[in-house]
XYZ file of N, CA and C in Angstrom:
669
model
N 114.056 142.012 113.684
C 113.209 142.042 113.326
C 112.162 141.166 112.698
N 110.692 141.315 113.812
C 110.619 140.279 113.452
C 108.937 140.581 111.935
N 108.613 139.056 112.026
C 107.651 139.530 110.381
C 106.777 137.825 110.532
N 105.921 138.170 109.952
C 104.912 137.510 109.708
C 105.180 136.549 108.686
N 104.728 134.911 108.672
C 105.052 133.868 107.419
C 104.074 133.498 107.058
N 103.309 133.345 105.750
C 102.184 133.088 105.381
C 102.234 131.819 104.518
N 101.442 131.172 104.842
C 100.744 130.092 103.965
C 101.201 131.032 102.176
N 102.414 130.687 101.164
C 101.872 130.653 100.006
C 100.695 130.233 99.117
N 100.576 130.862 97.663
C 99.809 130.413 96.987
C 100.093 129.398 95.804
N 100.136 127.854 95.648
C 100.457 127.352 95.174
C 100.103 127.071 93.860
N 98.816 127.616 94.047
C 98.202 127.476 92.137
C 97.445 128.392 92.672
N 96.117 129.001 91.547
C 95.294 129.471 91.367
C 93.736 128.459 91.487
N 93.948 127.583 91.907
C 92.741 126.710 92.279
C 92.600 125.970 93.815
N 94.132 126.697 93.774
C 93.567 125.596 95.461
C 93.303 126.697 96.900
N 92.299 126.761 97.407
C 92.479 127.524 97.991
C 93.011 127.558 99.895
N 92.683 126.422 99.972
C 93.583 125.294 100.973
C 94.503 124.689 101.380
N 94.859 124.917 102.464
C 95.552 123.634 103.192
C 96.123 123.256 104.625
N 95.633 121.536 104.333
C 96.071 121.160 105.821
C 97.619 120.715 106.443
N 97.489 121.509 108.024
C 98.808 121.577 108.487
C 98.986 119.675 108.383
N 100.130 118.966 108.103
C 100.602 118.012 108.556
C 101.391 117.767 108.880
N 102.728 118.336 109.542
C 103.507 118.401 109.949
C 104.154 119.525 110.456
N 104.472 119.702 111.727
C 105.476 121.020 111.761
C 107.524 120.167 111.733
N 108.362 120.787 110.965
C 110.029 120.230 111.065
C 110.343 121.178 111.826
N 110.301 122.580 112.760
C 110.911 123.812 113.314
C 110.318 122.880 114.397
N 111.066 123.588 115.235
C 110.367 124.242 116.852
C 110.109 125.882 117.214
N 109.367 125.956 117.858
C 110.449 127.935 118.536
C 111.300 127.684 119.262
N 111.869 128.627 118.477
C 113.512 128.688 119.026
C 114.669 128.321 118.796
N 114.286 127.774 117.448
C 115.055 127.015 116.510
C 115.079 127.705 115.374
N 116.950 128.050 115.357
C 117.406 129.012 114.419
C 116.886 128.360 112.826
N 117.164 128.506 112.013
C 116.555 128.447 110.792
C 117.344 128.823 109.029
N 117.859 128.509 108.189
C 118.133 129.185 107.297
C 117.411 129.082 106.215
N 117.197 129.971 105.072
C 116.889 130.064 103.692
C 116.110 129.115 103.646
N 115.983 128.698 102.834
C 115.066 128.123 101.537
C 114.860 126.251 102.804
N 114.809 126.787 103.910
C 114.877 124.937 104.486
C 113.232 124.782 104.684
N 112.758 123.963 104.615
C 112.010 123.115 104.944
C 111.170 124.066 106.934
N 109.964 124.342 106.018
C 109.427 124.445 107.885
C 108.336 123.816 108.585
N 107.324 123.763 107.252
C 106.247 122.893 108.066
C 105.881 122.067 106.061
N 105.144 120.768 106.809
C 104.454 119.743 105.897
C 103.171 120.053 105.701
N 102.545 120.072 103.852
C 100.629 120.641 104.673
C 100.894 119.576 103.279
N 99.260 119.159 103.019
C 98.605 118.501 101.844
C 97.578 119.870 101.527
N 97.414 119.737 99.960
C 96.381 120.402 99.832
C 95.190 119.214 98.611
N 94.368 119.268 97.839
C 93.878 118.195 97.363
C 94.299 118.613 96.156
N 95.573 117.968 95.549
C 95.961 118.824 94.870
C 97.611 117.916 94.988
N 98.146 118.657 96.112
C 99.814 117.830 95.915
C 100.158 117.843 97.898
N 100.767 116.228 98.303
C 101.926 117.405 99.643
C 103.237 117.274 99.456
N 103.149 118.694 100.430
C 104.387 119.453 99.656
C 105.497 120.579 101.379
N 106.743 120.096 101.101
C 106.930 120.636 102.161
C 107.267 122.626 101.829
N 107.164 123.112 102.828
C 106.805 125.141 102.788
C 108.316 125.630 103.466
N 108.666 126.128 102.555
C 110.522 126.349 102.540
C 110.176 127.956 103.223
N 111.439 127.889 104.403
C 111.619 129.897 104.585
C 112.323 130.507 104.177
N 111.552 131.665 103.097
C 111.642 132.232 102.632
C 112.552 133.242 103.815
N 113.288 132.749 104.743
C 114.382 134.251 105.516
C 114.951 132.895 106.550
N 116.035 133.463 106.600
C 117.119 133.026 107.562
C 116.427 133.824 109.173
N 116.355 132.523 110.106
C 116.063 133.774 111.699
C 115.420 132.468 112.194
N 115.187 133.357 113.629
C 114.355 132.199 114.012
C 113.246 132.120 114.362
N 112.662 130.182 114.344
C 110.860 130.574 114.566
C 110.836 131.482 116.189
N 110.208 131.897 115.975
C 109.294 132.227 117.402
C 108.105 132.268 118.013
N 107.170 131.681 117.268
C 105.543 131.255 117.125
C 105.089 130.509 116.193
N 104.714 129.274 115.975
C 102.975 129.284 115.713
C 102.257 128.847 115.906
N 101.369 130.183 115.021
C 100.088 129.771 114.937
C 98.961 129.700 114.021
N 100.017 128.283 113.264
C 98.540 127.237 113.304
C 99.259 125.528 113.415
N 97.906 125.119 113.627
C 98.830 123.899 115.017
C 98.384 122.585 113.504
N 99.228 121.589 113.861
C 98.972 120.204 112.955
C 97.610 119.858 113.095
N 96.808 119.746 111.864
C 95.552 119.061 111.509
C 94.274 120.096 110.951
N 95.491 121.813 111.359
C 94.812 123.032 111.285
C 94.197 122.661 109.865
N 93.124 123.627 108.774
C 93.448 123.662 107.646
C 93.046 125.541 108.401
N 93.915 125.324 107.488
C 94.295 126.633 107.061
C 94.294 127.276 105.122
N 93.210 128.252 105.274
C 93.308 129.256 104.126
C 94.819 130.311 103.327
N 95.246 129.920 102.423
C 96.362 130.093 101.302
C 96.504 131.667 101.884
N 97.523 131.975 102.422
C 97.440 133.553 102.244
C 97.957 133.439 103.821
N 97.138 133.043 104.861
C 97.534 132.579 105.647
C 98.559 132.645 106.554
N 98.902 133.645 107.991
C 99.678 134.280 108.610
C 99.956 131.549 109.473
N 101.326 131.427 109.066
C 101.289 130.454 109.472
C 102.174 130.231 111.117
N 103.255 132.024 110.773
C 104.421 132.215 111.646
C 105.054 132.727 112.258
N 105.498 133.158 113.039
C 106.424 134.714 113.526
C 108.147 134.900 113.240
N 108.224 135.336 112.538
C 110.062 134.122 112.545
C 111.126 135.831 113.140
N 111.503 136.335 113.931
C 113.055 136.823 113.902
C 113.406 136.954 113.647
N 113.431 138.359 111.811
C 114.439 137.926 110.510
C 115.637 138.307 110.911
N 116.955 137.738 110.349
C 118.528 138.726 110.084
C 117.954 139.117 108.903
N 117.440 138.422 107.788
C 117.928 138.236 106.655
C 118.608 140.260 106.698
N 119.519 140.979 106.088
C 119.492 142.577 105.129
C 118.124 142.615 104.219
N 117.521 142.413 103.654
C 116.766 142.736 102.872
C 115.019 142.311 103.624
N 114.265 143.360 103.141
C 113.252 143.158 104.209
C 112.034 142.865 103.113
N 111.151 141.812 103.532
C 110.479 141.107 102.397
C 108.753 139.963 102.859
N 108.106 141.501 103.178
C 107.014 140.693 103.870
C 105.660 140.011 102.733
N 106.061 140.382 101.511
C 106.039 139.355 100.706
C 105.045 137.970 100.072
N 104.270 137.332 100.039
C 104.274 135.579 100.315
C 104.962 135.233 99.029
N 105.256 134.055 99.290
C 106.179 133.571 97.945
C 105.638 132.275 97.375
N 105.439 132.671 96.272
C 104.693 132.106 95.071
C 104.770 130.936 94.949
N 104.315 129.759 94.403
C 105.638 128.895 94.360
C 103.824 127.983 93.093
N 104.888 128.063 92.122
C 104.372 127.467 90.404
C 104.215 126.248 90.689
N 103.267 125.888 90.057
C 103.148 123.766 90.134
C 103.042 123.850 88.035
N 103.925 123.145 87.788
C 103.671 123.281 86.671
C 102.302 122.014 86.290
N 101.456 122.676 84.859
C 100.638 121.824 84.008
C 100.947 121.059 83.514
N 100.847 119.285 83.350
C 101.859 118.704 82.679
C 100.989 118.540 81.548
N 100.018 118.960 81.571
C 99.424 119.002 80.606
C 98.813 119.814 79.147
N 99.685 121.182 79.300
C 99.714 121.778 78.883
C 101.407 121.573 77.679
N 100.931 122.024 76.698
C 100.861 122.105 75.760
C 101.429 123.118 74.289
N 102.834 123.119 74.529
C 102.912 124.581 73.596
C 103.758 124.114 72.016
N 104.126 125.626 71.468
C 105.301 126.016 71.005
C 106.376 126.220 72.316
N 107.599 126.183 71.125
C 109.422 126.478 71.961
C 109.366 127.291 70.181
N 109.539 128.909 70.568
C 110.132 129.835 69.306
C 110.439 130.463 70.297
N 111.863 130.688 71.121
C 112.174 131.683 71.932
C 113.455 132.048 70.723
N 113.836 133.307 70.809
C 115.069 133.624 69.873
C 116.303 133.372 70.640
N 117.003 132.232 69.907
C 118.387 132.111 71.269
C 119.959 132.743 70.035
N 120.996 132.867 70.657
C 121.543 133.442 69.745
C 122.609 131.862 70.225
N 123.868 132.478 68.944
C 124.277 130.919 68.594
C 125.561 131.630 68.012
N 126.648 131.329 68.903
C 127.681 131.580 68.120
C 127.607 132.926 68.334
N 129.501 133.856 67.861
C 129.738 135.385 68.358
C 128.933 136.152 66.904
N 128.127 135.506 66.449
C 127.680 135.958 64.897
C 125.824 136.275 65.043
N 125.156 135.586 66.094
C 124.093 135.253 67.212
C 123.375 134.540 65.135
N 122.383 134.316 65.655
C 121.111 133.067 65.151
C 119.956 132.763 65.253
N 119.334 132.496 65.423
C 117.867 132.122 65.762
C 117.791 130.745 65.185
N 116.852 130.404 66.529
C 116.655 128.478 66.816
C 114.932 129.123 67.350
N 115.059 128.560 66.306
C 113.612 127.272 66.874
C 113.127 126.608 66.271
N 111.963 125.831 67.711
C 112.044 124.508 67.633
C 110.486 124.223 67.355
N 110.111 123.616 67.124
C 108.761 123.776 66.544
C 107.537 122.425 66.920
N 108.552 121.158 67.588
C 108.021 119.615 67.934
C 107.212 119.825 68.305
N 106.376 121.028 68.741
C 105.127 120.582 70.058
C 104.721 121.402 69.555
N 104.130 121.699 68.151
C 103.042 123.369 67.439
C 101.908 122.559 67.800
N 100.516 123.011 68.391
C 99.495 122.531 68.703
C 98.826 121.902 67.464
N 99.516 122.290 66.062
C 98.531 122.051 64.589
C 99.225 119.843 64.607
N 100.473 119.624 65.473
C 100.809 118.472 65.210
C 99.442 117.707 66.119
N 99.247 118.136 66.502
C 99.004 117.368 67.913
C 97.678 116.453 67.036
N 96.703 116.528 66.273
C 95.664 115.372 65.710
C 96.444 114.163 65.498
N 97.809 114.837 63.697
C 98.661 113.708 63.192
C 98.663 112.353 63.851
N 99.182 113.442 64.954
C 100.083 111.898 66.651
C 98.635 111.731 67.455
N 97.922 112.011 67.483
C 97.265 111.148 68.011
C 96.895 110.015 66.792
N 96.437 110.243 65.828
C 96.345 109.183 64.630
C 96.718 108.146 64.939
N 98.531 107.661 65.330
C 100.147 107.623 65.114
C 99.695 106.846 66.788
N 99.522 107.401 67.609
C 99.088 106.702 69.248
C 98.129 105.741 69.344
N 96.925 106.283 68.082
C 96.280 105.097 67.315
C 96.295 103.495 66.482
N 97.269 104.255 65.981
C 97.518 103.319 65.162
C 98.936 101.862 66.129
N 99.024 102.391 66.374
C 99.979 101.827 67.938
C 99.277 101.172 68.690
N 98.018 101.502 68.891
C 97.845 101.232 70.421
C 96.612 99.956 69.348
N 95.892 99.940 68.120
C 95.848 98.763 67.226
C 96.792 98.200 67.031
N 98.043 98.242 66.946
C 99.497 97.034 66.587
C 100.162 96.200 67.983
N 99.539 97.762 69.335
C 99.934 96.679 70.574
C 99.331 95.437 70.738
N 97.190 96.212 70.890
C 96.040 95.561 70.996
C 96.251 94.146 70.147
N 96.819 94.397 69.108
C 96.646 93.048 68.092
C 97.305 91.598 68.691
N 99.056 92.860 69.176
C 99.560 91.415 69.600
C 99.852 90.375 70.891
N 98.408 91.736 71.325
C 98.647 91.216 73.358
C 97.187 89.734 72.496
N 96.826 90.005 71.504
C 95.208 88.880 71.636
C 96.050 87.860 70.953
N 96.706 87.298 69.662
C 97.354 86.740 69.181
C 98.755 85.936 70.693
N 98.858 87.315 71.595
C 99.829 86.206 72.592
C 99.028 85.271 73.397
N 97.620 85.355 73.330
C 97.228 84.699 74.121
C 96.707 83.184 73.267
N 97.858 82.896 72.262
C 96.828 81.806 72.100
C 98.361 80.792 71.667
N 98.671 79.891 72.155
C 100.448 78.956 71.978
C 100.832 78.516 70.360
N 101.124 78.991 69.250
C 101.496 78.114 67.995
C 100.880 76.472 68.339
N 101.242 75.743 69.318
C 100.303 74.591 69.552
C 99.403 74.402 69.631
N 98.212 75.272 69.956
C 96.860 76.304 70.034
C 96.300 76.471 68.598
N 97.087 77.809 67.853
C 96.502 77.954 66.965
C 97.051 77.030 65.813
N 97.807 75.636 65.775
C 98.479 74.596 64.286
C 96.416 73.637 64.768
N 96.439 73.529 65.740
C 95.469 72.494 66.084
C 93.729 73.025 65.808
N 93.817 74.284 66.134
C 92.471 74.970 65.742
C 92.434 75.285 64.182
N 93.475 75.685 63.765
C 93.644 74.912 62.102
C 93.441 74.019 61.425
N 93.589 73.226 62.544
C 93.545 71.562 61.558
C 92.154 71.010 61.634
N 91.314 70.962 63.180
C 90.383 70.938 62.619
C 88.921 72.563 62.379
N 89.571 73.546 61.945
C 88.831 74.473 61.120
C 88.768 74.965 62.384
N 87.918 75.319 63.614
C 88.113 75.786 64.586
C 88.317 77.022 64.751
N 87.467 78.584 64.847
C 88.069 79.639 64.697
C 88.234 79.671 66.621
N 89.473 80.086 66.434
C 90.137 80.227 67.594
C 89.332 81.868 68.987
N 88.493 82.457 67.848
C 88.760 83.774 68.945
C 86.959 82.543 69.469
N 86.946 81.622 69.334
C 85.062 81.154 70.001
C 85.242 80.078 71.529
N 86.786 80.087 71.440
C 87.099 79.000 72.108
C 87.822 80.257 73.932
N 86.717 79.122 74.841
C 86.877 80.103 76.453
C 87.876 79.396 76.394
N 88.914 80.169 77.666
C 89.998 79.894 77.747
C 90.311 79.481 79.194
N 90.768 79.071 79.673
C 91.039 78.010 81.194
C 92.379 78.651 82.228
N 92.918 78.862 80.513
C 95.053 79.473 80.973
C 94.720 80.857 82.297
N 95.649 80.631 82.673
C 95.768 82.371 83.120
C 95.497 83.437 82.267
N 94.952 84.493 83.307
C 94.580 85.317 81.687
C 93.198 84.968 81.003
N 92.785 84.723 81.169
C 91.829 83.898 80.285
C 92.507 83.252 78.646
N 93.888 82.772 78.485
C 94.332 82.034 77.777
C 94.201 80.803 77.425
N 94.009 80.490 76.338
C 93.129 79.626 75.318
C 93.955 78.289 75.264
N 94.289 77.211 75.609
C 95.661 76.224 76.521
C 95.188 74.895 75.369
N 95.509 73.694 75.517
C 95.668 73.279 73.982
C 93.993 72.552 74.467
N 94.223 72.053 76.281
C 93.137 71.348 76.434
C 91.577 71.666 75.957
N 91.482 73.357 76.145
C 90.306 74.712 76.476
C 90.225 73.899 74.474
N 91.014 73.849 73.732
C 90.395 73.233 71.842
C 90.046 71.762 71.815
N 90.632 71.086 73.126
C 90.184 69.433 72.267
C 89.333 69.255 72.893
N 88.457 69.755 74.131
C 87.607 69.709 74.863
C 86.447 70.675 73.802
N 86.563 71.598 72.866
C 85.814 72.774 71.930
C 85.571 71.178 70.257
N 86.566 70.629 70.373
C 86.491 69.973 69.494
C 85.056 69.366 69.711
N 85.356 68.490 71.163
C 84.426 67.456 70.772
C 83.705 67.453 71.014
N 83.044 68.788 71.946
C 81.661 69.596 71.742
C 80.951 70.058 70.487
N 82.211 70.599 69.173
C 81.500 70.795 68.484
C 80.807 68.759 67.955
N 82.113 68.307 67.621
C 81.474 66.763 67.484
C 80.243 65.974 67.854
N 80.020 66.154 68.678
C 78.680 65.641 70.023
C 77.504 66.516 68.911
N 77.408 68.144 69.044
C 77.269 68.163 68.370
C 76.167 67.633 67.588
N 77.517 67.590 66.191
C 77.483 67.180 64.901
C 76.351 66.084 65.208
N 76.490 64.973 65.426
C 75.899 63.200 65.390
C 74.765 63.843 66.672
N 74.832 64.074 67.452
C 73.488 65.050 67.848
C 72.330 64.981 66.903
N 72.485 66.112 66.034
C 71.433 66.062 65.617
C 71.757 65.746 63.797
N 72.879 64.536 63.942
C 72.896 63.907 62.451
C 71.296 62.608 63.047
N 71.527 62.169 64.189
C 70.987 60.862 64.490
C 69.189 61.413 64.907
N 69.046 62.171 64.701
C 67.975 62.634 65.166
C 66.617 62.715 64.012
N 65.743 62.092 64.352
C 64.199 61.731 63.301
C 63.847 63.437 62.823
N 63.769 62.806 61.711
C 63.230 64.057 61.217
C 61.834 64.027 60.606
N 60.982 64.934 61.789
C 59.400 64.615 62.020
C 58.469 64.706 60.124
N 58.378 64.087 59.802
C 57.417 64.405 58.379
C 55.792 65.104 59.083
N 55.575 65.566 57.539
C 54.092 65.796 58.051
C 53.361 64.829 57.692
N 53.535 63.635 57.444
C 52.143 62.651 57.961
C 52.414 61.831 59.410
N 53.453 62.848 59.808
C 53.026 62.240 60.887
C 52.618 62.475 62.464
N 52.313 61.679 63.195
C 51.379 62.326 64.350
C 51.816 62.220 65.606
N 51.177 62.269 66.575
C 51.376 61.894 67.394
C 49.930 61.500 68.319
N 50.226 60.138 69.389
C 49.183 59.943 69.666
C 49.306 60.312 71.051
N 48.379 61.218 72.113
C 47.867 61.175 73.468
C 47.742 59.873 74.117
N 48.329 59.311 74.542
C 47.522 57.533 75.286
C 46.354 58.116 76.427
N 45.473 57.242 76.329
C 44.720 58.036 77.802
C 45.664 56.961 78.573
N 44.519 56.623 79.462
C 45.293 56.578 80.925
C 44.922 54.793 80.675
N 44.295 54.056 80.756
C 44.247 53.012 80.249
C 45.548 52.053 79.442
N 45.637 52.794 78.470
C 46.741 52.505 77.346
C 48.497 52.924 78.000
N 48.232 54.045 78.951
C 49.541 53.368 79.430
C 49.973 52.518 80.261
N 48.560 52.165 80.752
C 48.389 51.084 81.799
C 49.957 50.023 81.797
N 48.843 49.555 80.452
C 48.835 48.622 79.544
C 50.401 48.818 78.833
N 50.874 50.146 78.440
C 52.161 49.602 77.797
C 53.001 49.738 79.693
N 53.130 50.575 79.779
C 53.970 50.352 81.760
C 53.815 48.367 81.192
N 53.259 48.115 81.486
C 52.973 46.105 82.219
C 53.689 45.738 81.439
N 53.564 45.963 79.505
C 54.655 45.341 79.359
C 55.885 45.556 78.745
N 55.670 46.978 79.117
C 57.566 47.134 79.494
C 58.254 46.369 80.472
N 57.323 45.937 81.831
C 58.470 45.950 82.560
C 58.125 44.143 82.226
N 56.904 43.615 81.937
C 57.334 42.230 81.166
C 58.408 41.842 80.534
N 58.816 43.135 79.718
C 60.471 41.885 78.754
C 61.352 42.200 79.034
């Protein structure tokens, strides 16, 4: 008995797929659930299994062709006892869905009730807060890992805020040399400030005229 094989619907939002490769040839015997064609959508790449046991007698789509979901892709000579021309729906579970499990199950010969409320939606805010706290701890540990004990000790001895030191090591890791360079820079800046002669209100600047400038230059050359 010849039947049409259609491209199954694999999700409400998926409307079409591209044929990547035919896995079976015309005239080849195929068992039920054996992959016959490989497709790719905008969400997933997968192999489509045969819904029947039989022989592939015609391919109605080519490799590289875009096919709407539900369209015919092949013709089979089916030897299954029960005819089933309905498209096979393949459901892909959504990993983002979190619900609650509250199915009643029989426990033991007397029966009983089992409920697992560990995934109840109301618990999500609390879990979110816990995740944020964990992220803070991890972030703090990662920040500390940038500094070795030697670097931390050296910065503490010289009163240096380690967060103000630029790291030159791998992944911006602060090295002992970075701390020493930072200390030297701070010391140079402090010396420069101390050696600066303050200008008081009684001081004033005189801009020399060209004649005075020539005399001054010659005095410098002769000294």
